[in-house]
Amino acid sequence: MPARNLTANRAALGHRVGYALRHPDRVPRHLARAARDLWLRRRHPDHISYYRAVMRSDTRTDPDAAVGSRSRERWLALGAMQFDYLIGHGLRPEHRMLEIGCGNLRGGWRFIRHLEPGNYHGIDISPDILFAAQDTIVEMSLQKRLPNLTPVRDLTLRFLPDAHFDVVHAHSVFSHSPLPVIEECLAHVGRVLAPGGWFDFTFDRTEGEEHHVLREDFYYRVETLVSLAEKHGLRARFMADWEDLPHGQSKIRVTHGEAGR
Ligand SMILES: C[S@@+](CC[C@H](N)C(=O)[O-])C[C@H]1O[C@@H](n2cnc3c(N)ncnc32)[C@H](O)[C@@H]1O
């Protein structure tokens, strides 16, 4: 995996022109995506509806690609990376897990197989990708593990019980989320997190200016996300061991402010 450029502003004209000159073959696809996204943004002014429409369009073409994997091999490898990391950090079968933005269960099917029946809850704003998630349950013969898959309109988590989940996980979700969506999640996740539980999320990290591309990919500084968590009474720490893995995003772990982990 090429080294990450942590200072580039991918939204800046200079960066885009340079990128186009270096990768002329990618320009037609990018332009098509930009045109589609412009059309979808006009039809869906709020971010969640817009991104749900993006997922609908992408899932129709290929659910694995819709969650960011270009091939089944990469889909399997990226799911294994998420799973192995959490196992290394103590995920046990009796734990109750909430996966935010579970997609078509790239990591989820492994969590479902590992956890005791009924202990996995996946939520997503896209009904279309949740239909694909059901296909994954069937494909992996996991019906007896009774996973819960729920479409959501927002991240208030209001239909979930207090202090219930030992592990909350959001992989490649905040990389597609504007700050108010992340803040909504951080404002409510503490309520559903069990004592001693933890919430891991990945994000696209920048050490330069925060920016977004097509309102699909958002780049944040670590300090922004850490202080947002602290604002809501949570403790947040940058997970340096995740940086050793071949993945383009960074990871932050959030715990109850008073308990920590
Ligand atoms: C890149 S995919 C990753 C899916 C899964 N976490 C994985 O690693 O395969 C991002 C997923 O998050 C969902 N998503 C995006 N914003 C969300 C939000 N605010 N609340 C819940 N799900 C969201 C998308 O619909 C999509 O399924």
mmCIF file of N, CA, C and O in Angstrom, residues 33-100:
data_model
loop_
_atom_site.group_PDB
_atom_site.id
_atom_site.type_symbol
_atom_site.label_atom_id
_atom_site.label_comp_id
_atom_site.label_asym_id
_atom_site.label_seq_id
_atom_site.Cartn_x
_atom_site.Cartn_y
_atom_site.Cartn_z
ATOM 1 N N ARG A 33 -18.807 10.093 -11.773
ATOM 2 C CA ARG A 33 -19.216 10.056 -10.364
ATOM 3 C C ARG A 33 -19.591 11.461 -9.871
ATOM 4 O O ARG A 33 -20.583 11.632 -9.168
ATOM 5 N N ALA A 34 -18.784 12.437 -10.264
ATOM 6 C CA ALA A 34 -19.055 13.817 -9.836
ATOM 7 C C ALA A 34 -20.415 14.277 -10.372
ATOM 8 O O ALA A 34 -21.192 14.919 -9.657
ATOM 9 N N ALA A 35 -20.721 13.917 -11.628
ATOM 10 C CA ALA A 35 -22.002 14.321 -12.224
ATOM 11 C C ALA A 35 -23.156 13.626 -11.513
ATOM 12 O O ALA A 35 -24.170 14.247 -11.166
ATOM 13 N N ARG A 36 -22.986 12.317 -11.257
ATOM 14 C CA ARG A 36 -24.043 11.586 -10.558
ATOM 15 C C ARG A 36 -24.268 12.174 -9.160
ATOM 16 O O ARG A 36 -25.398 12.393 -8.723
ATOM 17 N N ASP A 37 -23.163 12.459 -8.458
ATOM 18 C CA ASP A 37 -23.288 12.972 -7.092
ATOM 19 C C ASP A 37 -23.941 14.345 -7.064
ATOM 20 O O ASP A 37 -24.713 14.654 -6.160
ATOM 21 N N LEU A 38 -23.627 15.173 -8.076
ATOM 22 C CA LEU A 38 -24.242 16.496 -8.156
ATOM 23 C C LEU A 38 -25.760 16.350 -8.300
ATOM 24 O O LEU A 38 -26.538 17.012 -7.609
ATOM 25 N N TRP A 39 -26.159 15.452 -9.170
ATOM 26 C CA TRP A 39 -27.580 15.182 -9.399
ATOM 27 C C TRP A 39 -28.232 14.686 -8.106
ATOM 28 O O TRP A 39 -29.290 15.170 -7.683
ATOM 29 N N LEU A 40 -27.568 13.751 -7.419
ATOM 30 C CA LEU A 40 -28.147 13.203 -6.179
ATOM 31 C C LEU A 40 -28.213 14.266 -5.079
ATOM 32 O O LEU A 40 -29.160 14.298 -4.298
ATOM 33 N N ARG A 41 -27.216 15.137 -5.031
ATOM 34 C CA ARG A 41 -27.214 16.200 -3.998
ATOM 35 C C ARG A 41 -28.352 17.183 -4.220
ATOM 36 O O ARG A 41 -28.946 17.695 -3.283
ATOM 37 N N ARG A 42 -28.651 17.436 -5.482
ATOM 38 C CA ARG A 42 -29.768 18.358 -5.775
ATOM 39 C C ARG A 42 -31.096 17.739 -5.356
ATOM 40 O O ARG A 42 -31.989 18.405 -4.866
ATOM 41 N N ARG A 43 -31.205 16.444 -5.529
ATOM 42 C CA ARG A 43 -32.457 15.757 -5.163
ATOM 43 C C ARG A 43 -32.560 15.511 -3.665
ATOM 44 O O ARG A 43 -33.643 15.386 -3.122
ATOM 45 N N HIS A 44 -31.417 15.374 -2.980
ATOM 46 C CA HIS A 44 -31.404 15.028 -1.544
ATOM 47 C C HIS A 44 -30.501 16.000 -0.804
ATOM 48 O O HIS A 44 -29.322 15.729 -0.595
ATOM 49 N N PRO A 45 -31.053 17.150 -0.386
ATOM 50 C CA PRO A 45 -30.194 18.176 0.217
ATOM 51 C C PRO A 45 -29.561 17.755 1.544
ATOM 52 O O PRO A 45 -28.465 18.191 1.857
ATOM 53 N N ASP A 46 -30.226 16.870 2.341
ATOM 54 C CA ASP A 46 -29.572 16.506 3.605
ATOM 55 C C ASP A 46 -28.620 15.334 3.371
ATOM 56 O O ASP A 46 -28.847 14.490 2.494
ATOM 57 N N HIS A 47 -27.550 15.310 4.189
ATOM 58 C CA HIS A 47 -26.455 14.369 3.915
ATOM 59 C C HIS A 47 -26.893 12.911 3.960
ATOM 60 O O HIS A 47 -26.496 12.111 3.108
ATOM 61 N N ILE A 48 -27.710 12.549 4.952
ATOM 62 C CA ILE A 48 -28.073 11.136 5.108
ATOM 63 C C ILE A 48 -28.867 10.651 3.889
ATOM 64 O O ILE A 48 -28.577 9.583 3.330
ATOM 65 N N SER A 49 -29.841 11.454 3.451
ATOM 66 C CA SER A 49 -30.618 11.043 2.274
ATOM 67 C C SER A 49 -29.724 10.967 1.049
ATOM 68 O O SER A 49 -29.849 10.057 0.225
ATOM 69 N N TYR A 50 -28.820 11.932 0.932
ATOM 70 C CA TYR A 50 -27.887 11.931 -0.201
ATOM 71 C C TYR A 50 -27.026 10.670 -0.180
ATOM 72 O O TYR A 50 -26.925 9.935 -1.180
ATOM 73 N N TYR A 51 -26.445 10.354 0.992
ATOM 74 C CA TYR A 51 -25.528 9.214 1.021
ATOM 75 C C TYR A 51 -26.296 7.889 0.856
ATOM 76 O O TYR A 51 -25.784 6.938 0.286
ATOM 77 N N ARG A 52 -27.543 7.876 1.359
ATOM 78 C CA ARG A 52 -28.375 6.683 1.134
ATOM 79 C C ARG A 52 -28.588 6.474 -0.369
ATOM 80 O O ARG A 52 -28.551 5.342 -0.862
ATOM 81 N N ALA A 53 -28.792 7.572 -1.094
ATOM 82 C CA ALA A 53 -28.985 7.471 -2.551
ATOM 83 C C ALA A 53 -27.691 7.020 -3.236
ATOM 84 O O ALA A 53 -27.721 6.231 -4.196
ATOM 85 N N VAL A 54 -26.545 7.507 -2.745
ATOM 86 C CA VAL A 54 -25.249 7.041 -3.288
ATOM 87 C C VAL A 54 -25.134 5.530 -3.090
ATOM 88 O O VAL A 54 -24.785 4.779 -4.006
ATOM 89 N N MET A 55 -25.468 5.078 -1.881
ATOM 90 C CA MET A 55 -25.357 3.641 -1.591
ATOM 91 C C MET A 55 -26.335 2.839 -2.445
ATOM 92 O O MET A 55 -26.007 1.750 -2.909
ATOM 93 N N ARG A 56 -27.500 3.387 -2.657
ATOM 94 C CA ARG A 56 -28.494 2.675 -3.474
ATOM 95 C C ARG A 56 -27.945 2.468 -4.885
ATOM 96 O O ARG A 56 -27.978 1.357 -5.420
ATOM 97 N N SER A 57 -27.409 3.542 -5.442
ATOM 98 C CA SER A 57 -26.870 3.474 -6.789
ATOM 99 C C SER A 57 -25.674 2.510 -6.843
ATOM 100 O O SER A 57 -25.579 1.652 -7.717
ATOM 101 N N ASP A 58 -24.776 2.612 -5.860
ATOM 102 C CA ASP A 58 -23.575 1.750 -5.870
ATOM 103 C C ASP A 58 -23.924 0.291 -5.604
ATOM 104 O O ASP A 58 -23.332 -0.617 -6.198
ATOM 105 N N THR A 59 -24.884 0.051 -4.704
ATOM 106 C CA THR A 59 -25.227 -1.333 -4.346
ATOM 107 C C THR A 59 -25.853 -2.057 -5.527
ATOM 108 O O THR A 59 -25.624 -3.248 -5.733
ATOM 109 N N ARG A 60 -26.626 -1.301 -6.329
ATOM 110 C CA ARG A 60 -27.243 -1.905 -7.511
ATOM 111 C C ARG A 60 -26.166 -2.472 -8.434
ATOM 112 O O ARG A 60 -26.338 -3.516 -9.039
ATOM 113 N N THR A 61 -25.049 -1.762 -8.540
ATOM 114 C CA THR A 61 -23.977 -2.223 -9.433
ATOM 115 C C THR A 61 -23.226 -3.385 -8.796
ATOM 116 O O THR A 61 -23.006 -4.416 -9.428
ATOM 117 N N ASP A 62 -22.813 -3.225 -7.525
ATOM 118 C CA ASP A 62 -22.004 -4.272 -6.877
ATOM 119 C C ASP A 62 -21.900 -3.964 -5.373
ATOM 120 O O ASP A 62 -21.229 -3.008 -4.983
ATOM 121 N N PRO A 63 -22.546 -4.765 -4.532
ATOM 122 C CA PRO A 63 -22.530 -4.473 -3.081
ATOM 123 C C PRO A 63 -21.115 -4.451 -2.501
ATOM 124 O O PRO A 63 -20.836 -3.631 -1.606
ATOM 125 N N ASP A 64 -20.234 -5.315 -2.973
ATOM 126 C CA ASP A 64 -18.864 -5.314 -2.426
ATOM 127 C C ASP A 64 -18.163 -4.003 -2.761
ATOM 128 O O ASP A 64 -17.478 -3.402 -1.917
ATOM 129 N N ALA A 65 -18.356 -3.540 -4.004
ATOM 130 C CA ALA A 65 -17.743 -2.268 -4.401
ATOM 131 C C ALA A 65 -18.403 -1.106 -3.653
ATOM 132 O O ALA A 65 -17.741 -0.119 -3.312
ATOM 133 N N ALA A 66 -19.694 -1.245 -3.347
ATOM 134 C CA ALA A 66 -20.405 -0.165 -2.636
ATOM 135 C C ALA A 66 -19.797 0.072 -1.255
ATOM 136 O O ALA A 66 -19.850 1.190 -0.742
ATOM 137 N N VAL A 67 -19.236 -0.958 -0.625
ATOM 138 C CA VAL A 67 -18.600 -0.748 0.685
ATOM 139 C C VAL A 67 -17.094 -0.518 0.534
ATOM 140 O O VAL A 67 -16.370 -0.476 1.530
ATOM 141 N N GLY A 68 -16.638 -0.411 -0.713
ATOM 142 C CA GLY A 68 -15.251 0.008 -0.930
ATOM 143 C C GLY A 68 -14.272 -1.089 -1.304
ATOM 144 O O GLY A 68 -13.070 -0.855 -1.306
ATOM 145 N N SER A 69 -14.780 -2.293 -1.643
ATOM 146 C CA SER A 69 -13.857 -3.372 -2.023
ATOM 147 C C SER A 69 -13.998 -3.680 -3.511
ATOM 148 O O SER A 69 -15.093 -3.989 -3.984
ATOM 149 N N ARG A 70 -12.863 -3.641 -4.202
ATOM 150 C CA ARG A 70 -12.900 -3.826 -5.647
ATOM 151 C C ARG A 70 -13.041 -5.285 -6.071
ATOM 152 O O ARG A 70 -13.323 -5.594 -7.210
ATOM 153 N N SER A 71 -12.784 -6.219 -5.160
ATOM 154 C CA SER A 71 -12.911 -7.630 -5.510
ATOM 155 C C SER A 71 -13.349 -8.391 -4.270
ATOM 156 O O SER A 71 -13.250 -7.885 -3.146
ATOM 157 N N ARG A 72 -13.816 -9.611 -4.429
ATOM 158 C CA ARG A 72 -14.224 -10.442 -3.294
ATOM 159 C C ARG A 72 -13.012 -10.744 -2.397
ATOM 160 O O ARG A 72 -13.123 -10.765 -1.173
ATOM 161 N N GLU A 73 -11.860 -10.910 -3.020
ATOM 162 C CA GLU A 73 -10.646 -11.184 -2.224
ATOM 163 C C GLU A 73 -10.386 -10.020 -1.268
ATOM 164 O O GLU A 73 -10.083 -10.203 -0.106
ATOM 165 N N ARG A 74 -10.526 -8.800 -1.791
ATOM 166 C CA ARG A 74 -10.258 -7.632 -0.931
ATOM 167 C C ARG A 74 -11.351 -7.467 0.108
ATOM 168 O O ARG A 74 -11.097 -7.034 1.229
ATOM 169 N N TRP A 75 -12.554 -7.776 -0.258
ATOM 170 C CA TRP A 75 -13.689 -7.730 0.692
ATOM 171 C C TRP A 75 -13.401 -8.684 1.857
ATOM 172 O O TRP A 75 -13.543 -8.320 3.030
ATOM 173 N N LEU A 76 -12.959 -9.885 1.511
ATOM 174 C CA LEU A 76 -12.660 -10.872 2.567
ATOM 175 C C LEU A 76 -11.472 -10.417 3.411
ATOM 176 O O LEU A 76 -11.491 -10.518 4.639
ATOM 177 N N ALA A 77 -10.451 -9.883 2.757
ATOM 178 C CA ALA A 77 -9.237 -9.479 3.487
ATOM 179 C C ALA A 77 -9.526 -8.294 4.416
ATOM 180 O O ALA A 77 -9.064 -8.257 5.567
ATOM 181 N N LEU A 78 -10.315 -7.324 3.945
ATOM 182 C CA LEU A 78 -10.621 -6.151 4.781
ATOM 183 C C LEU A 78 -11.491 -6.530 5.978
ATOM 184 O O LEU A 78 -11.301 -6.016 7.081
ATOM 185 N N GLY A 79 -12.385 -7.479 5.763
ATOM 186 C CA GLY A 79 -13.209 -7.956 6.875
ATOM 187 C C GLY A 79 -12.345 -8.691 7.892
ATOM 188 O O GLY A 79 -12.507 -8.516 9.109
ATOM 189 N N ALA A 80 -11.408 -9.497 7.393
ATOM 190 C CA ALA A 80 -10.521 -10.249 8.295
ATOM 191 C C ALA A 80 -9.656 -9.286 9.104
ATOM 192 O O ALA A 80 -9.398 -9.510 10.294
ATOM 193 N N MET A 81 -9.228 -8.201 8.490
ATOM 194 C CA MET A 81 -8.393 -7.222 9.205
ATOM 195 C C MET A 81 -9.173 -6.613 10.385
ATOM 196 O O MET A 81 -8.654 -6.497 11.503
ATOM 197 N N GLN A 82 -10.420 -6.249 10.143
ATOM 198 C CA GLN A 82 -11.255 -5.686 11.223
ATOM 199 C C GLN A 82 -11.447 -6.720 12.336
ATOM 200 O O GLN A 82 -11.341 -6.412 13.527
ATOM 201 N N PHE A 83 -11.738 -7.946 11.919
ATOM 202 C CA PHE A 83 -12.024 -9.006 12.888
ATOM 203 C C PHE A 83 -10.768 -9.334 13.715
ATOM 204 O O PHE A 83 -10.819 -9.354 14.952
ATOM 205 N N ASP A 84 -9.662 -9.556 13.048
ATOM 206 C CA ASP A 84 -8.434 -9.945 13.763
ATOM 207 C C ASP A 84 -8.026 -8.855 14.752
ATOM 208 O O ASP A 84 -7.553 -9.140 15.847
ATOM 209 N N TYR A 85 -8.207 -7.600 14.347
ATOM 210 C CA TYR A 85 -7.832 -6.496 15.239
ATOM 211 C C TYR A 85 -8.667 -6.541 16.526
ATOM 212 O O TYR A 85 -8.126 -6.453 17.641
ATOM 213 N N LEU A 86 -9.975 -6.711 16.373
ATOM 214 C CA LEU A 86 -10.831 -6.712 17.572
ATOM 215 C C LEU A 86 -10.611 -7.963 18.426
ATOM 216 O O LEU A 86 -10.680 -7.897 19.653
ATOM 217 N N ILE A 87 -10.331 -9.083 17.782
ATOM 218 C CA ILE A 87 -10.013 -10.302 18.556
ATOM 219 C C ILE A 87 -8.738 -10.041 19.361
ATOM 220 O O ILE A 87 -8.657 -10.349 20.554
ATOM 221 N N GLY A 88 -7.753 -9.424 18.719
ATOM 222 C CA GLY A 88 -6.501 -9.083 19.407
ATOM 223 C C GLY A 88 -6.728 -8.128 20.579
ATOM 224 O O GLY A 88 -5.938 -8.096 21.521
ATOM 225 N N HIS A 89 -7.830 -7.368 20.511
ATOM 226 C CA HIS A 89 -8.135 -6.419 21.586
ATOM 227 C C HIS A 89 -9.186 -6.979 22.553
ATOM 228 O O HIS A 89 -9.762 -6.226 23.330
ATOM 229 N N GLY A 90 -9.451 -8.277 22.455
ATOM 230 C CA GLY A 90 -10.245 -8.923 23.511
ATOM 231 C C GLY A 90 -11.723 -9.121 23.221
ATOM 232 O O GLY A 90 -12.492 -9.314 24.176
ATOM 233 N N LEU A 91 -12.146 -9.095 21.946
ATOM 234 C CA LEU A 91 -13.564 -9.369 21.646
ATOM 235 C C LEU A 91 -13.868 -10.845 21.944
ATOM 236 O O LEU A 91 -13.237 -11.736 21.377
ATOM 237 N N ARG A 92 -14.850 -11.064 22.838
ATOM 238 C CA ARG A 92 -15.167 -12.440 23.248
ATOM 239 C C ARG A 92 -16.598 -12.798 22.827
ATOM 240 O O ARG A 92 -17.450 -11.903 22.682
ATOM 241 N N PRO A 93 -16.883 -14.110 22.682
ATOM 242 C CA PRO A 93 -18.219 -14.532 22.193
ATOM 243 C C PRO A 93 -19.371 -13.989 23.022
ATOM 244 O O PRO A 93 -20.452 -13.736 22.498
ATOM 245 N N GLU A 94 -19.170 -13.811 24.315
ATOM 246 C CA GLU A 94 -20.291 -13.341 25.159
ATOM 247 C C GLU A 94 -20.497 -11.828 25.059
ATOM 248 O O GLU A 94 -21.459 -11.282 25.610
ATOM 249 N N HIS A 95 -19.596 -11.133 24.399
ATOM 250 C CA HIS A 95 -19.765 -9.690 24.231
ATOM 251 C C HIS A 95 -20.984 -9.381 23.360
ATOM 252 O O HIS A 95 -21.331 -10.142 22.465
ATOM 253 N N ARG A 96 -21.574 -8.207 23.645
ATOM 254 C CA ARG A 96 -22.645 -7.709 22.780
ATOM 255 C C ARG A 96 -22.051 -6.613 21.915
ATOM 256 O O ARG A 96 -21.414 -5.685 22.446
ATOM 257 N N MET A 97 -22.298 -6.715 20.629
ATOM 258 C CA MET A 97 -21.635 -5.795 19.694
ATOM 259 C C MET A 97 -22.658 -5.031 18.852
ATOM 260 O O MET A 97 -23.628 -5.601 18.374
ATOM 261 N N LEU A 98 -22.385 -3.736 18.700
ATOM 262 C CA LEU A 98 -23.160 -2.896 17.782
ATOM 263 C C LEU A 98 -22.226 -2.457 16.668
ATOM 264 O O LEU A 98 -21.181 -1.856 16.941
ATOM 265 N N GLU A 99 -22.586 -2.768 15.429
ATOM 266 C CA GLU A 99 -21.794 -2.265 14.306
ATOM 267 C C GLU A 99 -22.586 -1.164 13.607
ATOM 268 O O GLU A 99 -23.675 -1.385 13.077
ATOM 269 N N ILE A 100 -22.003 0.033 13.607
ATOM 270 C CA ILE A 100 -22.640 1.194 12.981
ATOM 271 C C ILE A 100 -22.170 1.260 11.528
ATOM 272 O O ILE A 100 -20.969 1.244 11.266
#
